[in-house]
Each structure stands twice: as structure tokens, then as C-alpha cells.
PDB file of C-alpha atoms in Angstrom:
ATOM      1  CA  GLU A 585      -3.478   4.252   5.421  1.00 87.00           C
ATOM      2  CA  VAL A 586      -6.148   1.652   5.705  1.00 92.00           C
ATOM      3  CA  GLN A 587      -5.453  -1.718   7.345  1.00 95.00           C
ATOM      4  CA  LEU A 588      -8.133  -4.796   6.788  1.00 97.00           C
ATOM      5  CA  VAL A 589      -8.129  -7.712   8.916  1.00 97.00           C
ATOM      6  CA  GLU A 590     -10.075 -10.303   8.000  1.00 97.00           C
ATOM      7  CA  SER A 591     -12.356 -12.553  10.135  1.00 97.00           C
ATOM      8  CA  GLY A 592     -15.070 -15.643  10.452  1.00 97.00           C
ATOM      9  CA  GLY A 593     -13.873 -18.184   8.460  1.00 97.00           C
ATOM     10  CA  GLY A 594     -14.225 -21.828   9.197  1.00 97.00           C
ATOM     11  CA  LEU A 595     -15.660 -25.461   8.259  1.00 98.00           C
ATOM     12  CA  VAL A 596     -19.234 -25.734   7.497  1.00 98.00           C
ATOM     13  CA  GLN A 597     -21.579 -28.135   5.553  1.00 97.00           C
ATOM     14  CA  PRO A 598     -22.777 -28.157   2.078  1.00 98.00           C
ATOM     15  CA  GLY A 599     -25.814 -25.942   2.144  1.00 97.00           C
ATOM     16  CA  GLY A 600     -24.641 -23.522   5.472  1.00 97.00           C
ATOM     17  CA  SER A 601     -23.656 -20.145   5.731  1.00 97.00           C
ATOM     18  CA  LEU A 602     -21.019 -18.184   7.374  1.00 97.00           C
ATOM     19  CA  ARG A 603     -20.574 -14.439   8.133  1.00 98.00           C
ATOM     20  CA  LEU A 604     -17.247 -13.338   7.167  1.00 98.00           C
ATOM     21  CA  SER A 605     -16.155  -9.825   8.445  1.00 97.00           C
ATOM     22  CA  CYS A 606     -13.289  -7.086   7.207  1.00 96.00           C
ATOM     23  CA  ALA A 607     -12.380  -4.637  10.171  1.00 96.00           C
ATOM     24  CA  ALA A 608     -10.763  -1.732   8.970  1.00 94.00           C
ATOM     25  CA  SER A 609      -8.185   0.722  11.333  1.00 94.00           C
ATOM     26  CA  GLY A 610      -6.322   3.353  10.219  1.00 93.00           C
ATOM     27  CA  ALA A 611      -8.790   5.051   8.043  1.00 92.00           C
ATOM     28  CA  ARG A 612     -12.710   4.981   7.489  1.00 90.00           C
ATOM     29  CA  PHE A 613     -13.775   2.493   4.957  1.00 86.00           C
ATOM     30  CA  ASP A 614     -16.516   4.996   4.431  1.00 85.00           C
ATOM     31  CA  ASP A 615     -13.625   6.477   2.362  1.00 89.00           C
ATOM     32  CA  TYR A 616     -13.067   3.410   0.160  1.00 92.00           C
ATOM     33  CA  ASP A 617     -14.491   0.996  -2.018  1.00 93.00           C
ATOM     34  CA  ILE A 618     -14.434  -2.444  -0.844  1.00 94.00           C
ATOM     35  CA  GLY A 619     -14.308  -6.156  -2.939  1.00 95.00           C
ATOM     36  CA  TRP A 620     -14.026  -9.354  -1.868  1.00 96.00           C
ATOM     37  CA  PHE A 621     -12.187 -12.152  -3.529  1.00 97.00           C
ATOM     38  CA  ARG A 622     -11.647 -15.701  -2.745  1.00 97.00           C
ATOM     39  CA  GLN A 623      -8.255 -17.845  -4.220  1.00 97.00           C
ATOM     40  CA  ALA A 624      -8.777 -21.718  -4.151  1.00 96.00           C
ATOM     41  CA  PRO A 625      -5.835 -24.210  -4.256  1.00 92.00           C
ATOM     42  CA  GLY A 626      -4.259 -24.076  -7.600  1.00 94.00           C
ATOM     43  CA  LYS A 627      -6.618 -21.168  -9.048  1.00 96.00           C
ATOM     44  CA  GLU A 628      -6.156 -17.673  -9.831  1.00 96.00           C
ATOM     45  CA  ARG A 629      -7.397 -15.055  -7.426  1.00 96.00           C
ATOM     46  CA  GLU A 630     -11.250 -14.625  -8.097  1.00 95.00           C
ATOM     47  CA  GLY A 631     -13.522 -11.606  -7.779  1.00 95.00           C
ATOM     48  CA  LEU A 632     -16.953 -12.105  -5.934  1.00 95.00           C
ATOM     49  CA  LEU A 633     -18.388  -8.474  -5.479  1.00 93.00           C
ATOM     50  CA  CYS A 634     -17.241  -5.194  -4.300  1.00 92.00           C
ATOM     51  CA  PHE A 635     -19.482  -2.137  -2.400  1.00 88.00           C
ATOM     52  CA  SER A 636     -19.043   1.506  -2.079  1.00 83.00           C
ATOM     53  CA  SER A 637     -20.327   2.801   0.842  1.00 73.00           C
ATOM     54  CA  ARG A 638     -19.918   6.203  -1.031  1.00 76.00           C
ATOM     55  CA  ASN A 639     -22.739   6.080  -3.789  1.00 75.00           C
ATOM     56  CA  ARG A 640     -24.398   2.783  -2.083  1.00 77.00           C
ATOM     57  CA  ARG A 641     -23.380   0.699  -5.172  1.00 82.00           C
ATOM     58  CA  ARG A 642     -22.879  -3.029  -5.437  1.00 87.00           C
ATOM     59  CA  PHE A 643     -22.022  -5.596  -8.056  1.00 88.00           C
ATOM     60  CA  TYR A 644     -21.933  -9.342  -7.621  1.00 89.00           C
ATOM     61  CA  SER A 645     -20.063 -11.866  -9.711  1.00 90.00           C
ATOM     62  CA  ASN A 646     -22.346 -14.611 -11.139  1.00 90.00           C
ATOM     63  CA  SER A 647     -20.797 -17.371  -9.130  1.00 90.00           C
ATOM     64  CA  VAL A 648     -22.074 -15.887  -6.008  1.00 91.00           C
ATOM     65  CA  LYS A 649     -25.323 -13.799  -7.069  1.00 92.00           C
ATOM     66  CA  GLY A 650     -28.219 -14.592  -4.881  1.00 94.00           C
ATOM     67  CA  ARG A 651     -25.717 -16.414  -2.469  1.00 96.00           C
ATOM     68  CA  PHE A 652     -23.461 -13.707  -1.365  1.00 96.00           C
ATOM     69  CA  THR A 653     -24.364 -10.708  -0.043  1.00 94.00           C
ATOM     70  CA  ILE A 654     -22.316  -6.884   1.170  1.00 91.00           C
ATOM     71  CA  SER A 655     -23.162  -5.019   4.180  1.00 89.00           C
ATOM     72  CA  SER A 656     -21.375  -2.919   6.056  1.00 89.00           C
ATOM     73  CA  ASP A 657     -21.330  -1.308   9.992  1.00 91.00           C
ATOM     74  CA  SER A 658     -20.070   2.130   9.894  1.00 89.00           C
ATOM     75  CA  ALA A 659     -19.912   2.215  14.018  1.00 92.00           C
ATOM     76  CA  LYS A 660     -17.407  -0.665  13.512  1.00 94.00           C
ATOM     77  CA  ASN A 661     -15.856   0.242  10.500  1.00 93.00           C
ATOM     78  CA  SER A 662     -16.318  -3.087   9.165  1.00 94.00           C
ATOM     79  CA  VAL A 663     -17.718  -4.940   6.086  1.00 93.00           C
ATOM     80  CA  TYR A 664     -19.412  -7.970   5.794  1.00 95.00           C
ATOM     81  CA  LEU A 665     -19.581 -10.886   3.762  1.00 96.00           C
ATOM     82  CA  GLU A 666     -23.205 -13.131   3.919  1.00 97.00           C
ATOM     83  CA  MET A 667     -22.851 -16.158   2.508  1.00 97.00           C
ATOM     84  CA  ASN A 668     -25.369 -18.432   2.035  1.00 97.00           C
ATOM     85  CA  ASN A 669     -26.204 -22.052   0.739  1.00 97.00           C
ATOM     86  CA  LEU A 670     -22.205 -22.721   0.677  1.00 97.00           C
ATOM     87  CA  LYS A 671     -20.993 -25.367  -1.863  1.00 96.00           C
ATOM     88  CA  PRO A 672     -17.838 -27.110  -1.856  1.00 96.00           C
ATOM     89  CA  GLU A 673     -16.324 -25.227  -4.836  1.00 95.00           C
ATOM     90  CA  ASP A 674     -16.309 -21.946  -2.590  1.00 96.00           C
ATOM     91  CA  THR A 675     -13.315 -23.438  -0.588  1.00 97.00           C
ATOM     92  CA  ALA A 676     -11.058 -20.795  -0.598  1.00 98.00           C
ATOM     93  CA  VAL A 677      -9.035 -18.256   1.314  1.00 98.00           C
ATOM     94  CA  TYR A 678     -11.191 -14.978   1.213  1.00 98.00           C
ATOM     95  CA  TYR A 679      -9.931 -11.992   1.194  1.00 98.00           C
ATOM     96  CA  CYS A 680     -11.135  -8.041   1.173  1.00 97.00           C
ATOM     97  CA  ALA A 681      -9.337  -5.583  -0.246  1.00 97.00           C
ATOM     98  CA  ALA A 682     -10.158  -1.438  -0.376  1.00 96.00           C
ATOM     99  CA  THR A 683      -9.570   1.667  -3.334  1.00 94.00           C
ATOM    100  CA  LYS A 684      -9.927   5.113  -2.965  1.00 92.00           C
ATOM    101  CA  SER A 685     -10.852   4.622  -6.702  1.00 88.00           C
ATOM    102  CA  ARG A 686     -14.210   4.409  -7.296  1.00 86.00           C
ATOM    103  CA  LEU A 687     -14.843   1.237  -8.634  1.00 86.00           C
ATOM    104  CA  ILE A 688     -17.203   0.547 -11.965  1.00 85.00           C
ATOM    105  CA  LEU A 689     -18.518  -2.967 -13.119  1.00 84.00           C
ATOM    106  CA  SER A 690     -15.271  -3.877 -15.283  1.00 83.00           C
ATOM    107  CA  SER A 691     -12.859  -2.827 -12.405  1.00 89.00           C
ATOM    108  CA  CYS A 692     -15.211  -4.472  -9.703  1.00 91.00           C
ATOM    109  CA  TYR A 693     -13.827  -7.642 -10.111  1.00 92.00           C
ATOM    110  CA  GLN A 694      -9.981  -6.963 -10.809  1.00 93.00           C
ATOM    111  CA  ARG A 695      -6.718  -7.367  -8.334  1.00 95.00           C
ATOM    112  CA  ILE A 696      -5.143  -4.556  -9.787  1.00 95.00           C
ATOM    113  CA  SER A 697      -8.406  -2.229  -8.848  1.00 94.00           C
ATOM    114  CA  TYR A 698      -7.396  -2.521  -5.324  1.00 96.00           C
ATOM    115  CA  ASP A 699      -4.379  -1.050  -3.106  1.00 96.00           C
ATOM    116  CA  TYR A 700      -4.894  -2.518   0.344  1.00 97.00           C
ATOM    117  CA  TRP A 701      -5.597  -6.066   1.521  1.00 97.00           C
ATOM    118  CA  GLY A 702      -6.063  -8.058   3.955  1.00 97.00           C
ATOM    119  CA  GLN A 703      -4.317 -11.342   5.280  1.00 97.00           C
ATOM    120  CA  GLY A 704      -7.182 -14.042   4.430  1.00 97.00           C
ATOM    121  CA  THR A 705      -9.372 -16.023   6.156  1.00 98.00           C
ATOM    122  CA  GLN A 706      -9.666 -19.954   5.308  1.00 98.00           C
ATOM    123  CA  VAL A 707     -13.305 -21.244   4.299  1.00 98.00           C
ATOM    124  CA  THR A 708     -13.875 -25.258   3.404  1.00 98.00           C
ATOM    125  CA  VAL A 709     -16.949 -26.332   3.055  1.00 97.00           C
ATOM    126  CA  SER A 710     -17.045 -29.726   3.443  1.00 97.00           C
ATOM    127  CA  SER A 711     -19.302 -32.903   4.931  1.00 95.00           C
TER     128      SER A 711
END
């Protein structure tokens, strides 16, 4: 069973960048499909993008396409979320999640598609 730990959150000014990390332990992340979600205060958890190292497919939601990128490092057993041109509305707790199932576009952004979750890392975009 995989365990996930996010890190890299913090305070950043509008227009700035951050890179979040999702470190996997207990299993190789290559055996899972990975997604990134966020949850702002008072809002539902929102699926942002997902990645399958098994078939190299990536899906991005319209809210982050062109600004956020997902990448991975097999040697570090980690997945990363590169966030650029951050906006105040990007302020949220960010979560990585994993599933052994193969994600498709319709399942990528749904919480129910994932079996394992990290604890989250706070990102605040403010001047």
C-alpha cells in the first residue's frame, strides 16, 4: 500500500511560482496513476490534473492548463506539481492522490477514483 506526503507549499505573490512535491513510500508510484487536487475554504475538492507513468498520459483541467505541469522522478519515487503564474484564486490546500486503476479523462478529476491520499500542503497566493 502506498503512502503519500506532500510538501513545498507556502506563501507566494501573484504571478509567482511554486513546485509541490508528492513523495511516495511503501510502493513504487510507477504502479499507480497519480492526481493532484485542491480544496479552498468552503469549496468542494477540485481535481486539477492527473498522470499515469504507466502509459505516460496526462490530463489537465481548464482551470490550470497552461499554468500547471505535472512531472515525476522515478529515482526519488516522487511526483511534482509545477505551478506558474499563480493567482489569488489558486489559494487552497493541495493534495496528491493515487489509484491502481488506469485513469481516463472522465475519472481523472473525480475524488472517488482515488484510493490513497496525502495530508495536503497549503498554498497561499497573496501580495
